[in-house]
CSV table of C-alpha atoms in Angstrom, one decimal:
chain,number,residue,atom,x,y,z
A,1,MET,CA,-5.5,-14.3,-52.9
A,2,LYS,CA,-6.0,-18.1,-52.4
A,3,ASN,CA,-6.6,-17.6,-48.7
A,4,VAL,CA,-9.2,-15.0,-49.5
A,5,ILE,CA,-10.9,-17.4,-52.0
A,6,LYS,CA,-10.8,-20.1,-49.4
A,7,ILE,CA,-12.5,-17.9,-46.8
A,8,LEU,CA,-15.2,-16.9,-49.4
A,9,MET,CA,-15.7,-20.5,-50.3
A,10,VAL,CA,-16.3,-21.5,-46.7
A,11,ILE,CA,-18.9,-18.9,-46.4
A,12,THR,CA,-20.5,-20.0,-49.7
A,13,VAL,CA,-20.5,-23.7,-48.7
A,14,VAL,CA,-22.3,-22.9,-45.5
A,15,ALA,CA,-24.8,-20.7,-47.3
A,16,CYS,CA,-25.4,-23.3,-50.0
A,17,SER,CA,-25.6,-26.4,-47.9
A,18,ASN,CA,-29.1,-27.0,-49.1
A,19,VAL,CA,-28.5,-26.0,-52.7
A,20,LYS,CA,-29.1,-29.5,-54.0
A,21,SER,CA,-32.5,-29.8,-52.5
A,22,GLU,CA,-33.5,-26.2,-53.3
A,23,ASN,CA,-32.4,-26.5,-56.9
A,24,SER,CA,-34.1,-29.9,-57.2
A,25,THR,CA,-37.4,-28.3,-56.4
A,26,ASN,CA,-36.7,-25.6,-58.9
A,27,MET,CA,-36.0,-28.3,-61.5
A,28,GLU,CA,-39.5,-29.7,-61.0
A,29,GLU,CA,-40.9,-26.3,-61.8
A,30,HIS,CA,-38.7,-25.5,-64.6
A,31,LYS,CA,-38.9,-27.4,-67.8
A,32,PHE,CA,-35.5,-27.4,-69.5
A,33,LYS,CA,-35.3,-27.8,-73.2
A,34,ALA,CA,-32.6,-28.2,-75.9
A,35,GLY,CA,-30.8,-25.0,-76.7
A,36,LYS,CA,-30.6,-21.9,-74.5
A,37,ASN,CA,-32.3,-21.8,-71.1
A,38,GLN,CA,-32.5,-18.9,-68.6
A,39,VAL,CA,-31.1,-19.9,-65.2
A,40,SER,CA,-29.9,-18.3,-62.0
A,41,PHE,CA,-27.9,-19.3,-58.9
A,42,LYS,CA,-26.4,-17.6,-55.8
A,43,SER,CA,-22.8,-16.6,-55.3
A,44,ASN,CA,-21.9,-14.9,-52.0
A,45,GLY,CA,-25.4,-13.8,-51.5
A,46,ASN,CA,-25.9,-12.3,-55.0
A,47,LEU,CA,-28.2,-13.8,-57.6
A,48,LEU,CA,-26.3,-14.4,-60.8
A,49,MET,CA,-28.1,-14.8,-64.1
A,50,GLY,CA,-27.0,-17.3,-66.7
A,51,HIS,CA,-27.7,-19.1,-69.9
A,52,LEU,CA,-27.6,-22.9,-69.7
A,53,TYR,CA,-27.1,-24.5,-73.2
A,54,LEU,CA,-28.3,-28.0,-73.6
A,55,PRO,CA,-27.5,-30.4,-76.5
A,56,ALA,CA,-29.9,-30.7,-79.4
A,57,ASP,CA,-30.6,-34.3,-78.4
A,58,TYR,CA,-31.3,-33.4,-74.8
A,59,GLU,CA,-33.6,-35.8,-73.1
A,60,HIS,CA,-35.1,-35.6,-69.6
A,61,GLY,CA,-33.7,-38.2,-67.3
A,62,LYS,CA,-30.4,-38.5,-69.2
A,63,GLU,CA,-27.0,-37.2,-67.7
A,64,TYR,CA,-24.5,-35.2,-69.7
A,65,PRO,CA,-20.9,-33.9,-69.2
A,66,ALA,CA,-21.0,-30.2,-68.3
A,67,ILE,CA,-18.7,-27.3,-68.6
A,68,VAL,CA,-18.7,-23.8,-67.0
A,69,VAL,CA,-17.5,-21.2,-69.5
A,70,GLY,CA,-16.0,-17.8,-68.8
A,71,GLY,CA,-15.0,-14.8,-71.0
A,72,SER,CA,-12.7,-11.9,-71.1
A,73,TRP,CA,-12.6,-9.2,-68.3
A,74,THR,CA,-15.6,-6.9,-68.1
A,75,THR,CA,-17.7,-9.1,-70.4
A,76,VAL,CA,-21.1,-10.7,-70.1
A,77,LYS,CA,-22.8,-14.0,-71.0
A,78,GLU,CA,-23.9,-12.8,-74.4
A,79,GLN,CA,-20.3,-12.3,-75.6
A,80,MET,CA,-17.5,-14.8,-76.2
A,81,ALA,CA,-18.5,-17.0,-73.2
A,82,GLY,CA,-22.0,-17.5,-74.7
A,83,LEU,CA,-20.5,-18.3,-78.1
A,84,TYR,CA,-18.2,-21.0,-76.8
A,85,ALA,CA,-20.9,-22.4,-74.5
A,86,GLN,CA,-23.3,-22.7,-77.4
A,87,LYS,CA,-20.8,-24.4,-79.6
A,88,LEU,CA,-19.9,-26.9,-76.8
A,89,SER,CA,-23.5,-27.7,-76.4
A,90,GLU,CA,-23.7,-28.4,-80.1
A,91,ASN,CA,-21.1,-31.1,-79.5
A,92,GLY,CA,-23.1,-32.8,-76.8
A,93,PHE,CA,-22.1,-30.9,-73.6
A,94,VAL,CA,-24.2,-29.0,-71.1
A,95,ALA,CA,-22.6,-25.6,-71.0
A,96,LEU,CA,-23.2,-22.6,-68.7
A,97,ALA,CA,-22.3,-19.0,-69.4
A,98,PHE,CA,-23.3,-16.4,-66.9
A,99,ASP,CA,-23.0,-12.8,-65.8
A,100,HIS,CA,-20.5,-12.4,-62.9
A,101,THR,CA,-21.2,-10.5,-59.7
A,102,ASN,CA,-21.6,-6.8,-60.5
A,103,TYR,CA,-22.1,-7.4,-64.2
A,104,GLY,CA,-25.0,-7.6,-66.7
A,105,GLU,CA,-28.2,-9.0,-65.3
A,106,SER,CA,-26.6,-10.3,-62.1
A,107,GLU,CA,-26.7,-8.6,-58.7
A,108,GLY,CA,-23.9,-6.8,-57.0
A,109,ILE,CA,-23.7,-3.2,-55.6
A,110,LYS,CA,-20.3,-2.4,-57.1
A,111,ARG,CA,-21.4,-2.3,-60.7
A,112,PHE,CA,-18.8,-3.1,-63.3
A,113,PHE,CA,-16.1,-3.8,-60.7
A,114,GLU,CA,-13.5,-6.2,-62.0
A,115,ASP,CA,-12.3,-8.3,-59.0
A,116,PRO,CA,-10.4,-11.5,-59.8
A,117,LYS,CA,-11.1,-13.0,-56.4
A,118,VAL,CA,-14.8,-12.5,-56.7
A,119,LYS,CA,-14.9,-13.9,-60.2
A,120,SER,CA,-13.0,-17.0,-59.2
A,121,VAL,CA,-15.5,-17.6,-56.4
A,122,ASP,CA,-18.3,-17.1,-58.9
A,123,PHE,CA,-16.9,-19.9,-61.0
A,124,VAL,CA,-16.7,-22.2,-57.9
A,125,ASN,CA,-20.4,-21.5,-57.2
A,126,ALA,CA,-21.3,-21.9,-60.9
A,127,MET,CA,-19.8,-25.4,-60.8
A,128,SER,CA,-21.8,-26.1,-57.6
A,129,TYR,CA,-24.9,-25.0,-59.4
A,130,LEU,CA,-24.2,-27.3,-62.4
A,131,ASN,CA,-23.6,-30.2,-60.0
A,132,SER,CA,-27.1,-29.6,-58.5
A,133,LEU,CA,-28.8,-30.1,-61.9
A,134,PRO,CA,-30.4,-33.5,-62.6
A,135,MET,CA,-29.0,-33.7,-66.2
A,136,VAL,CA,-25.4,-33.1,-65.2
A,137,SER,CA,-23.1,-36.0,-64.5
A,138,SER,CA,-21.1,-34.8,-61.4
A,139,SER,CA,-18.1,-37.0,-62.4
A,140,LYS,CA,-17.9,-35.3,-65.8
A,141,THR,CA,-17.7,-31.5,-65.1
A,142,GLY,CA,-15.1,-29.1,-66.4
A,143,GLY,CA,-14.2,-25.5,-66.8
A,144,MET,CA,-13.2,-23.4,-69.8
A,145,GLY,CA,-12.0,-19.8,-69.8
A,146,VAL,CA,-11.3,-17.3,-72.5
A,147,CYS,CA,-8.8,-14.5,-71.9
A,148,ALA,CA,-8.9,-13.3,-68.3
A,149,SER,CA,-11.2,-16.1,-67.3
A,150,GLY,CA,-8.3,-18.5,-68.0
A,151,GLY,CA,-6.7,-17.1,-64.9
A,152,TYR,CA,-9.9,-16.6,-62.9
A,153,MET,CA,-11.0,-20.2,-63.5
A,154,ALA,CA,-7.5,-21.6,-62.8
A,155,GLU,CA,-7.8,-20.1,-59.3
A,156,ALA,CA,-11.2,-21.7,-59.0
A,157,VAL,CA,-10.0,-25.1,-60.2
A,158,GLY,CA,-7.3,-25.1,-57.5
A,159,GLN,CA,-9.8,-24.5,-54.7
A,160,THR,CA,-12.3,-27.3,-55.3
A,161,ASP,CA,-12.4,-30.9,-56.6
A,162,GLN,CA,-15.6,-30.3,-58.6
A,163,PHE,CA,-13.6,-29.6,-61.7
A,164,LYS,CA,-12.5,-32.8,-63.4
A,165,SER,CA,-11.0,-31.1,-66.5
A,166,PHE,CA,-9.8,-27.6,-67.5
A,167,ALA,CA,-9.1,-25.7,-70.6
A,168,ALA,CA,-8.2,-22.1,-71.5
A,169,VAL,CA,-8.3,-20.3,-74.8
A,170,VAL,CA,-5.8,-17.5,-75.3
A,171,PRO,CA,-5.7,-17.0,-71.6
A,172,TRP,CA,-4.5,-13.6,-70.3
A,173,PHE,CA,-2.1,-14.2,-67.4
A,174,ASN,CA,-0.9,-11.0,-65.7
A,175,THR,CA,2.8,-11.1,-64.8
A,176,ASP,CA,5.1,-8.2,-63.9
A,177,GLU,CA,6.3,-8.2,-67.5
A,178,VAL,CA,2.8,-8.2,-68.9
A,179,VAL,CA,1.4,-5.5,-66.7
A,180,ASN,CA,4.4,-3.2,-67.3
A,181,ALA,CA,4.1,-3.7,-71.1
A,182,PHE,CA,0.3,-3.0,-71.3
A,183,TYR,CA,-0.2,-0.4,-68.6
A,184,GLY,CA,2.6,2.2,-69.1
A,185,GLY,CA,5.3,0.8,-67.0
A,186,GLU,CA,6.0,1.7,-63.3
A,187,SER,CA,4.5,5.2,-63.7
A,188,GLY,CA,1.4,4.1,-65.5
A,189,ILE,CA,0.7,1.3,-62.9
A,190,LYS,CA,1.3,3.7,-60.0
A,191,GLU,CA,-1.1,6.2,-61.4
A,192,ARG,CA,-3.9,3.6,-61.9
A,193,ILE,CA,-3.4,2.1,-58.5
A,194,GLU,CA,-3.6,5.6,-56.9
A,195,LYS,CA,-6.9,6.3,-58.8
A,196,SER,CA,-8.2,2.9,-57.8
A,197,ARG,CA,-7.6,3.5,-54.1
A,198,ALA,CA,-9.2,7.0,-54.3
A,199,ALA,CA,-12.2,5.4,-55.9
A,200,VAL,CA,-12.4,2.8,-53.1
A,201,ASN,CA,-12.3,5.6,-50.5
A,202,LYS,CA,-15.0,7.6,-52.4
A,203,PHE,CA,-17.3,4.5,-52.4
A,204,GLN,CA,-16.7,3.9,-48.7
A,205,GLU,CA,-17.5,7.5,-47.8
A,206,THR,CA,-20.3,8.2,-50.2
A,207,GLY,CA,-21.5,4.9,-51.7
A,208,GLU,CA,-20.8,6.3,-55.2
A,209,MET,CA,-18.9,4.4,-57.8
A,210,GLU,CA,-16.4,6.2,-60.1
A,211,TYR,CA,-16.2,5.1,-63.7
A,212,GLN,CA,-14.1,5.6,-66.8
A,213,LEU,CA,-14.7,4.4,-70.4
A,214,THR,CA,-14.3,0.6,-70.9
A,215,ILE,CA,-13.4,0.8,-74.6
A,216,SER,CA,-12.4,3.6,-77.0
A,217,ASP,CA,-10.5,4.1,-80.2
A,218,SER,CA,-10.2,7.8,-79.6
A,219,ASP,CA,-9.8,8.4,-75.9
A,220,PRO,CA,-6.5,7.1,-74.5
A,221,THR,CA,-7.9,7.2,-70.9
A,222,ALA,CA,-10.2,4.2,-71.6
A,223,ALA,CA,-9.5,0.9,-69.9
A,224,MET,CA,-9.0,-0.6,-73.4
A,225,TYR,CA,-7.7,1.9,-75.9
A,226,GLY,CA,-7.4,0.9,-79.5
A,227,PRO,CA,-9.2,-0.1,-82.7
A,228,PHE,CA,-10.7,-3.3,-81.2
A,229,GLU,CA,-13.5,-4.1,-83.6
A,230,TYR,CA,-15.0,-6.8,-81.4
A,231,TYR,CA,-15.8,-4.4,-78.6
A,232,LEU,CA,-16.5,-1.3,-80.8
A,233,ASN,CA,-18.9,-2.9,-83.2
A,234,PRO,CA,-22.6,-3.4,-81.9
A,235,ASN,CA,-23.0,-6.1,-84.5
A,236,ILE,CA,-20.2,-8.2,-83.0
A,237,GLY,CA,-19.2,-7.7,-79.3
A,238,GLN,CA,-20.7,-4.5,-78.2
A,239,VAL,CA,-23.9,-6.1,-77.0
A,240,ALA,CA,-26.7,-4.3,-75.2
A,241,ASN,CA,-26.0,-6.1,-71.9
A,242,TRP,CA,-22.3,-5.0,-71.8
A,243,SER,CA,-21.2,-1.7,-70.7
A,244,HIS,CA,-18.7,0.0,-73.1
A,245,ASP,CA,-18.7,3.2,-71.1
A,246,LYS,CA,-18.4,2.1,-67.5
A,247,PHE,CA,-15.3,0.5,-66.1
A,248,ALA,CA,-15.1,0.8,-62.3
A,249,VAL,CA,-11.9,2.7,-61.5
A,250,MET,CA,-11.5,0.8,-58.3
A,251,SER,CA,-10.8,-2.3,-60.5
A,252,TRP,CA,-7.3,-1.2,-61.3
A,253,GLU,CA,-5.5,-2.3,-58.1
A,254,PRO,CA,-7.0,-5.8,-57.9
A,255,TRP,CA,-6.4,-6.3,-61.6
A,256,LEU,CA,-2.9,-4.9,-61.8
A,257,THR,CA,-1.7,-6.8,-58.7
A,258,TYR,CA,-3.3,-10.1,-59.8
A,259,ARG,CA,-0.8,-12.9,-60.6
A,260,PRO,CA,-2.6,-16.1,-61.7
A,261,VAL,CA,0.3,-18.0,-63.2
A,262,GLY,CA,1.2,-19.6,-59.8
A,263,ALA,CA,-2.3,-21.2,-59.7
A,264,ALA,CA,-1.0,-23.8,-62.1
A,265,LYS,CA,1.0,-25.4,-59.3
A,266,SER,CA,-2.3,-26.5,-57.7
A,267,ILE,CA,-3.8,-27.9,-60.8
A,268,ASP,CA,-3.4,-31.7,-61.3
A,269,ILE,CA,-6.5,-32.3,-63.5
A,270,PRO,CA,-6.2,-32.7,-67.3
A,271,THR,CA,-5.6,-29.3,-68.8
A,272,LEU,CA,-5.6,-27.9,-72.3
A,273,ILE,CA,-4.1,-24.5,-73.1
A,274,ILE,CA,-4.8,-23.0,-76.6
A,275,THR,CA,-2.8,-20.0,-77.5
A,276,SER,CA,-1.1,-18.1,-80.3
A,277,GLU,CA,2.0,-16.1,-81.0
A,278,GLY,CA,-0.4,-13.3,-81.7
A,279,ALA,CA,-2.2,-13.7,-78.4
A,280,ALA,CA,-1.9,-11.1,-75.6
A,281,THR,CA,0.4,-13.1,-73.3
A,282,PRO,CA,1.9,-16.1,-75.1
A,283,LYS,CA,5.0,-16.1,-72.9
A,284,ALA,CA,3.0,-16.2,-69.7
A,285,ASP,CA,0.7,-18.9,-71.2
A,286,GLN,CA,3.8,-21.0,-71.7
A,287,GLU,CA,5.0,-20.4,-68.2
A,288,PHE,CA,1.6,-21.4,-66.8
A,289,PHE,CA,1.6,-24.5,-68.9
A,290,GLU,CA,5.0,-25.6,-67.6
A,291,LEU,CA,3.9,-25.3,-64.0
A,292,LEU,CA,0.8,-27.5,-64.4
A,293,GLN,CA,1.0,-30.7,-62.3
A,294,GLY,CA,-1.1,-33.2,-64.2
A,295,GLU,CA,-1.8,-34.3,-67.8
A,296,LYS,CA,-1.5,-31.3,-70.1
A,297,GLU,CA,-1.5,-30.2,-73.7
A,298,LEU,CA,-0.4,-26.9,-75.2
A,299,VAL,CA,-1.8,-26.1,-78.7
A,300,TRP,CA,-0.5,-23.2,-80.8
A,301,LEU,CA,-2.9,-21.8,-83.4
A,302,GLU,CA,-2.8,-18.7,-85.7
A,303,GLY,CA,-4.5,-15.4,-85.0
A,304,GLY,CA,-4.6,-12.4,-82.7
A,305,GLN,CA,-6.1,-12.3,-79.2
A,306,LEU,CA,-9.5,-10.9,-80.2
A,307,ASP,CA,-9.8,-13.2,-83.2
A,308,PHE,CA,-10.4,-16.1,-80.8
A,309,TYR,CA,-13.5,-14.2,-79.4
A,310,TYR,CA,-15.6,-14.3,-82.6
A,311,LYS,CA,-13.9,-15.1,-85.9
A,312,ASP,CA,-15.0,-18.4,-87.4
A,313,GLU,CA,-11.5,-19.7,-88.2
A,314,GLN,CA,-10.1,-19.3,-84.7
A,315,VAL,CA,-13.2,-20.1,-82.8
A,316,ASN,CA,-14.0,-23.3,-84.8
A,317,ALA,CA,-10.3,-24.5,-84.5
A,318,SER,CA,-10.4,-23.9,-80.8
A,319,VAL,CA,-13.8,-25.6,-80.4
A,320,GLU,CA,-12.5,-28.7,-82.2
A,321,LYS,CA,-9.6,-28.9,-79.8
A,322,LEU,CA,-11.8,-28.3,-76.8
A,323,VAL,CA,-14.3,-31.0,-77.8
A,324,GLU,CA,-11.4,-33.5,-78.3
A,325,HIS,CA,-10.0,-32.6,-74.9
A,326,PHE,CA,-13.3,-32.7,-72.9
A,327,ARG,CA,-14.5,-35.9,-74.6
A,328,ARG,CA,-11.3,-37.6,-73.7
A,329,THR,CA,-11.0,-36.3,-70.1
A,330,LEU,CA,-14.7,-36.2,-68.9
């Protein structure tokens, strides 16, 4: 996977060699303001849409530490990534949440396709975009991922020196044990991978994507099956820009074969891991932490996995730790 990411990064670096000057021109035309700003940047030829959150005391001409923020698999910028980005900006950071390739308002022909490799490259390019902005101090840039983005961003951190600090909140790290437990053991994994390959063949032959439900509390064939209020409630996480009924079937093989824990061996920047005994993959979180090569801190809080996506107690406790970490390391 890292070799693939390196190849994609080389392509991206060549394509974006003039990003600084192009974005500088855009900055002259775009008047940034405190709070949420609509922004866009390129990743592998696709235009990605984002929300750039600036501190309440934002001043033109001043530089700030900046953080790229990512959320759970399948999600968009209006969900947990946006919440954490907003809260980080309230504590003096520039923070970027965005729609990944194939998701939300961003481009990509394989809609709702969950590809860890592509998402990791998106994070590298998001950081390059942040570094092109006049209000960002390039020596003070970090990354923060919630759930699956903990792994996606870990891969990105290991591929570029643009990240100076890293943090993950209840990261979901797939291991053989995790995948077997959540996806029906050997038979369940085999079935999903076979369907994934069939969906890839269908797309190659017809250009048509095959989908299944993303979330359901009544249909066990959904990608996420259970009473998950965050995703099921339109007043919480089931936002208009997110697809609750379209999960690309071709996503299964790249997702189920993805193993991000080893990425920790390439990370030597200061890293904070926030997790819980009630999180999805606490054992894997511990394994990842132990493999980190640099300054590191592991914080255990109380709560279930999805509690950290939106509940005040878990989110605020996490933000407090994140702010301490990034203020100290950026």
